[in-house]
XYZ file of C-alpha atoms in Angstrom:
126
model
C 113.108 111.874 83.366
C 111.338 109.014 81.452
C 113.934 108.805 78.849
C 117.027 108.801 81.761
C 115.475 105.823 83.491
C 114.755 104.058 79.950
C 118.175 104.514 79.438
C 119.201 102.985 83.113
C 116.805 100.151 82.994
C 117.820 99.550 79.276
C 121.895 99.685 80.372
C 121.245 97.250 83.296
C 119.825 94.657 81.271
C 122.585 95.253 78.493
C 120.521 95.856 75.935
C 121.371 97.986 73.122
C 118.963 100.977 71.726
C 118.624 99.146 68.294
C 117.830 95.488 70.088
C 115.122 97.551 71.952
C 113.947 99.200 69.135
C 113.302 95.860 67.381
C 111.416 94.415 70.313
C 109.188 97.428 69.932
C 108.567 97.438 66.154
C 110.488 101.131 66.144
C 113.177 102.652 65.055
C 116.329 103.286 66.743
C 116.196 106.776 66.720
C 112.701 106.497 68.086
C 114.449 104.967 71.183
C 117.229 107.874 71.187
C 114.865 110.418 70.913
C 113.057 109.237 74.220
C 116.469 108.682 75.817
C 117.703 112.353 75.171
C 114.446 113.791 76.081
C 113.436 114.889 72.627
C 110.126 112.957 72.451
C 108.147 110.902 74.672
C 106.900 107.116 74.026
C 103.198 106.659 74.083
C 101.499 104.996 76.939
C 100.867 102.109 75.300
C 104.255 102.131 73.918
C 105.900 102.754 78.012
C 103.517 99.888 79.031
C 105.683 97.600 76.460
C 109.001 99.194 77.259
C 108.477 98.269 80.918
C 107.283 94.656 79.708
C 110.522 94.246 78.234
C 112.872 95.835 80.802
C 110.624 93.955 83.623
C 110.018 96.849 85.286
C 107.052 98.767 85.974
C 105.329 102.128 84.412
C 106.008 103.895 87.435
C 109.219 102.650 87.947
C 110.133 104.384 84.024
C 108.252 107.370 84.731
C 109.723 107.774 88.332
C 112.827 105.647 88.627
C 113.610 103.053 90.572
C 111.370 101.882 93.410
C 112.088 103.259 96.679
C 112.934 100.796 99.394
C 111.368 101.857 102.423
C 112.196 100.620 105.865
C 110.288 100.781 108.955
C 111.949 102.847 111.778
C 110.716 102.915 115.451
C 108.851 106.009 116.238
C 112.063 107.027 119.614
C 110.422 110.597 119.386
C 107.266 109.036 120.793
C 109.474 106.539 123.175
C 111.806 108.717 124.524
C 108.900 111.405 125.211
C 106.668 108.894 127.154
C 110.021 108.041 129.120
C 110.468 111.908 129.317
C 106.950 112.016 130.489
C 107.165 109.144 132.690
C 110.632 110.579 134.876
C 108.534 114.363 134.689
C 105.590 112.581 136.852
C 107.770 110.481 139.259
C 110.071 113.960 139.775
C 107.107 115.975 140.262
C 105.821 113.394 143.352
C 109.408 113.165 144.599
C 109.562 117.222 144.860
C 105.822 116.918 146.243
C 106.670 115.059 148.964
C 110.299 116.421 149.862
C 108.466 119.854 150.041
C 104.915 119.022 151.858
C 106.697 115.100 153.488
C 103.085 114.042 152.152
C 102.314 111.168 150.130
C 99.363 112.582 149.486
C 100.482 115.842 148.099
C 103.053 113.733 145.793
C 100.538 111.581 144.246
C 98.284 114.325 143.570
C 100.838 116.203 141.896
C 101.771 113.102 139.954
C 98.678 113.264 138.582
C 97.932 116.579 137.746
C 101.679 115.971 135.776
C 99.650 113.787 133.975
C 96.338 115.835 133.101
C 98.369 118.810 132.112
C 100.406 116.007 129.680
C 97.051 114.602 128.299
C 96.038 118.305 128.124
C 99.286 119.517 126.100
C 98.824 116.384 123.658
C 95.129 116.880 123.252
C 95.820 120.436 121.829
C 98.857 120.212 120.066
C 99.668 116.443 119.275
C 103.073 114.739 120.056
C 105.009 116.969 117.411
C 103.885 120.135 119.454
């Protein structure tokens, strides 16, 4: 894997194996061998490498950096909205059946405790 992203880094800054090589006081097929996977540079020698490509270690030893982008949590949205409409149907049956506020409200809330209840024990993934 190190040698494959030596390779890529080494390709996208059009550098040739041998210009690398003299940049690192080695040979060329010092550079090959790492590139085919037949030997591995040194640490010291991978901290230079990735001087020279302008890249870092990690980025040689895992590829290139992950871009990460931040996505709204909807599972968490779209339950509290499905959480939301299951307390407001819950008073609306309430009161159709019993034609007491009362009754609808305090099924609203017990909605609610069993909801707290169900997250409390298994969290929002279930």
């Amino acid at each position: 894997m190190v040698g494959k992203n030596i390779k890529k880094f080494r390709t996208a800054k059009q550098m040739t194996q041998d210009e690398l090589a003299q940049q690192l006081n080695v040979t060329r097929q010092a550079v090959s061998n790492w590139e085919n996977g037949k030997t591995q540079p040194d640490i010291e020698t991978l901290h230079k490498i990735a001087e020279i490509l302008d890249v870092t270690i990690e980025e040689l030893i895992y590829g290139a950096k992950q871009t990460t982008t931040i996505v709204k949590n909807t599972t968490v949205q779209n339950a509290t909205k499905g959480l939301s409409f299951g307390a407001a149907l819950a008073m609306v049956i309430s009161y159709v059946n019993w034609h007491s506020i009362g009754w609808a409200i305090f099924h609203g809330l017990l909605n609610w405790v069993y909801v707290i209840y169900y997250v409390l024990r298994y969290g929002w993934n279930g």
